[in-house]
XYZ file of C-alpha atoms in Angstrom:
127
model
C -14.700 -12.864 4.108
C -12.521 -12.574 1.039
C -8.945 -11.481 1.662
C -6.095 -10.844 -0.735
C -2.514 -10.660 0.459
C 0.322 -9.612 -1.823
C 3.976 -10.465 -1.285
C 7.261 -10.437 -3.150
C 7.869 -6.735 -3.517
C 11.187 -5.114 -2.738
C 14.110 -3.066 -3.999
C 15.803 -4.139 -7.215
C 18.212 -2.592 -9.681
C 17.116 -1.688 -13.174
C 17.203 -4.749 -15.392
C 16.439 -7.038 -12.495
C 13.453 -9.267 -11.802
C 10.839 -9.795 -9.129
C 7.951 -12.181 -8.714
C 4.860 -10.926 -6.949
C 2.394 -13.323 -5.367
C -1.207 -12.822 -4.345
C -2.909 -15.223 -1.986
C -6.721 -15.319 -2.115
C -8.613 -16.639 0.880
C -12.238 -16.742 1.959
C -13.610 -18.273 -1.232
C -14.274 -21.954 -1.768
C -13.530 -21.819 -5.478
C -11.154 -20.003 -7.833
C -13.975 -18.778 -10.074
C -12.808 -15.216 -10.466
C -10.767 -13.131 -12.832
C -7.714 -11.508 -11.317
C -5.551 -8.519 -12.087
C -2.596 -6.473 -10.987
C -2.726 -2.712 -10.818
C -0.083 -0.267 -9.650
C 0.092 3.231 -8.273
C 3.176 5.416 -8.319
C 3.561 8.420 -5.989
C 1.409 11.294 -7.182
C -0.134 9.199 -9.922
C -3.464 7.483 -10.400
C -3.785 3.739 -10.097
C -3.165 2.060 -13.443
C -3.806 -1.329 -14.960
C -0.848 -3.703 -15.326
C -2.165 -7.162 -16.267
C -5.206 -9.385 -15.896
C -6.039 -13.053 -16.236
C -9.376 -14.708 -16.888
C -10.862 -17.512 -14.805
C -9.507 -20.156 -17.151
C -6.199 -18.389 -17.784
C -6.839 -18.160 -21.516
C -7.144 -14.373 -21.668
C -4.255 -12.273 -20.352
C -4.275 -8.632 -21.403
C -1.322 -6.414 -20.488
C -0.650 -2.714 -20.358
C 1.492 -1.623 -23.276
C 4.193 -0.415 -20.891
C 4.789 -3.929 -19.500
C 3.996 -6.091 -22.525
C 6.840 -8.515 -23.148
C 8.422 -7.921 -19.729
C 5.720 -9.000 -17.272
C 3.808 -12.283 -17.132
C 0.663 -12.916 -15.129
C -0.292 -16.439 -14.110
C -2.486 -18.264 -11.642
C -2.679 -21.514 -9.714
C -6.345 -22.244 -9.100
C -5.650 -25.168 -6.781
C -3.609 -22.946 -4.491
C -5.777 -19.856 -5.086
C -2.694 -17.865 -5.999
C -2.063 -15.212 -8.634
C 1.442 -14.269 -9.725
C 3.155 -11.468 -11.586
C 6.593 -12.239 -12.966
C 8.398 -8.987 -13.698
C 11.564 -8.975 -15.791
C 13.803 -6.232 -17.143
C 12.461 -3.850 -14.535
C 12.777 -0.133 -15.122
C 12.748 2.797 -12.659
C 9.339 3.787 -14.042
C 7.957 0.470 -12.755
C 8.394 1.783 -9.204
C 4.981 1.731 -7.537
C 2.768 -0.019 -5.053
C 1.378 -3.100 -6.773
C -2.140 -4.255 -5.950
C -3.823 -7.562 -6.611
C -7.575 -7.598 -7.283
C -10.252 -10.163 -8.127
C -13.520 -9.966 -10.048
C -15.929 -12.612 -8.773
C -18.571 -11.632 -11.347
C -16.351 -12.417 -14.311
C -17.460 -14.990 -16.839
C -15.030 -17.594 -18.108
C -12.980 -15.564 -20.588
C -13.350 -12.109 -19.047
C -10.270 -10.236 -17.872
C -11.171 -6.602 -17.401
C -8.583 -3.819 -17.569
C -10.851 -1.499 -15.594
C -10.399 -1.165 -11.858
C -14.144 -0.738 -11.279
C -14.705 -4.341 -12.374
C -12.805 -5.712 -9.383
C -14.649 -6.120 -6.097
C -11.811 -7.198 -3.821
C -8.355 -5.729 -3.399
C -5.227 -6.423 -1.444
C -3.264 -3.899 0.576
C -0.452 -3.710 -1.925
C 3.258 -4.446 -2.026
C 5.966 -1.897 -2.753
C 8.237 -2.358 -5.750
C 11.182 0.015 -6.059
C 13.517 -0.077 -9.037
C 16.757 1.862 -8.745
C 18.635 3.210 -11.744
């Protein structure tokens, strides 16, 4: 059974940094695309960043471009989201997701593409 567990969330002041981690278990290989989405109170879930199976394709939402960096360690089956220069509008629950149907360079920005999701980790940015 595939399981995703996020960690690294917390409370940070505006301008600060956090690094989110996502541990993937239950799969023998790291042949999946991965992504981070977020959902703020009263808002719909939105795309943040994605990374293809080989790490070559990493699309970002315009709102985080240049501030956030997604990466992966296939040996450890981990996915990371480095978040710098955080803003109050980044406050949300952050979810990790994987797409096991993705081909090598695919990194979808659509939540429907992702079959497995974690429970989320709260990120709160104070002004």
